[in-house]
């Protein structure tokens, strides 16, 4: 903003609305890029700022059309660093952001820029003169930035220099003759700016111009991309009935038929008559607007019997899913952080020896992986006023002879209803529970290596035959053991995720006989690694709960257990008991036998309560953990009970390694393993 310009937030723009989540993410993203190559800092391209340039009083004024939330937050960040006296912002003496016809917003920003909120709000504007959203945004920066800098060992001065010198906004000016009313009508109908994955699609479309039959290939890419981009919808619903017949098999549309991109192109681009479809000229809004693309593909939602789009919620978004697919396709250590989306595809696709062939392979792999993801990975399902986790496949129920009439249904991927009597431990339910244990252990998208493992297995197994539930379950259990014993409890001998998944095929290298003396401290280091503060990932607790769920399924409380997002490790016997209660030694209270995983809110509320009080609380509340439930069944909870419970839980955990031998034997007989 050093040039002689102003950035105006026009009246028609909505008010500033970023909160803690968005501000935290922006700051963390900047820090992540800053730490990548500190000796030669990389630019962080933070997004686009779409503006309309006009002249006012002899200087350029940029009317901000899109990107004002990001621009306002960056201006607040710069104001905060200036107010701290950072030398890199000594030049920043004139506020360059203005709010058109919004006096309260302008006064608020001017006061913040002048330091009225540093170090406290004494003398700040009266409440009726202040924009509370902007004030709250600045307060969040005051709170978040120092903490993030401290956590990452970065000085404010270094951060300020990087922010100013290497965080890049792409300023895009719309042409002077642009009809802004029409432009906003288009922008409002889309509701978002061009995303990285849309840029990626456009680059692939451009690269396919070099294909011998470019229009056909590009049309295929377009149809596949738009069908896959909606992660909340089963991919079959992204195509016309005739296309579904060709791609997913006539009948219930529950198979994946094409064997490569050429066959996929035949299925999607050729009509039922077998005659080649004419070349299709795609307008920009067709390329980037999923609603129009779906309608142009044939049939309205009503005609196709589509369920409400909010019925299913996926565990991953589309940009991250693209990285998973690329990682599976090339079998290389591609990062799963969508900030690296463009760079990853630059390296592995656009700079490949044959980019056109690589793009075709990716399009085919994308559709196959989305089909596998929809059928074999859990989703959150909202139906009939309730919600819960499901593992279901798509099934079409035709009405009469017309393939376009009927309705979709969603049935368990494997077997019958797992809630039926005697089927509590059916394989569909076991796979669902294990996938859910993975998911709640790593809710952050960029660390979903379990999903990469599942997709890698499904992709490879599906090339041989339809996915078999027994083999899939044994594989997921093996991956869980590998993550727990080869990574989270391995100390200095920690295996890399890529090694576990792509080199060793998900197999755990630890064996039961390698971990001796379960009850003592010489268990290959496992006892010390199970102490409070040493457990690297919550999957250790969740995998144990999965094993306990299998072991105690006859208990109704256990049989009805479901994993939730629990993030706090609780000391059942408190670390700091209330006055008058016995304080146990730290090596006892921090031992695995005294720990369980519960929600953060409950840990805050119950942390200093004695076990009897906690047990009373849970008498009328759903349990957070099966391990916790077994702890509460003990009549007394003292050092001896903690030791005994810890030994039993470690036996269950380590005992699962015996299954590894059985899994190896099964794999030798089953080619899908």
XYZ file of C-alpha atoms in Angstrom, residues 1-2 46 70 100 104 114 126 138 163 168 176 190 206 210 237 246 293 307 335 407 443 526 597 621 628:
26
model
C 0.000 0.000 0.000
C 3.001 2.313 -0.276
C -2.613 -15.243 -0.331
C -8.863 -10.419 3.615
C -17.597 4.519 1.867
C -18.750 4.195 12.281
C -3.971 5.746 15.837
C -18.284 5.490 22.579
C -8.308 -6.260 16.180
C 4.305 -9.967 5.977
C 1.410 -11.281 -2.046
C -13.089 0.217 -17.173
C -21.522 -17.822 -7.218
C -5.833 -25.224 -21.349
C -2.655 -30.042 -27.191
C -25.792 -38.057 -9.002
C -22.174 -46.332 -19.116
C -22.758 -27.584 -15.268
C -31.696 -36.111 -2.336
C 1.826 -32.945 0.760
C -35.111 -42.422 -6.589
C -9.938 -33.799 12.539
C 6.063 -48.506 25.888
C -9.981 -39.206 26.628
C -24.756 -38.728 31.048
C -13.288 -44.331 31.188
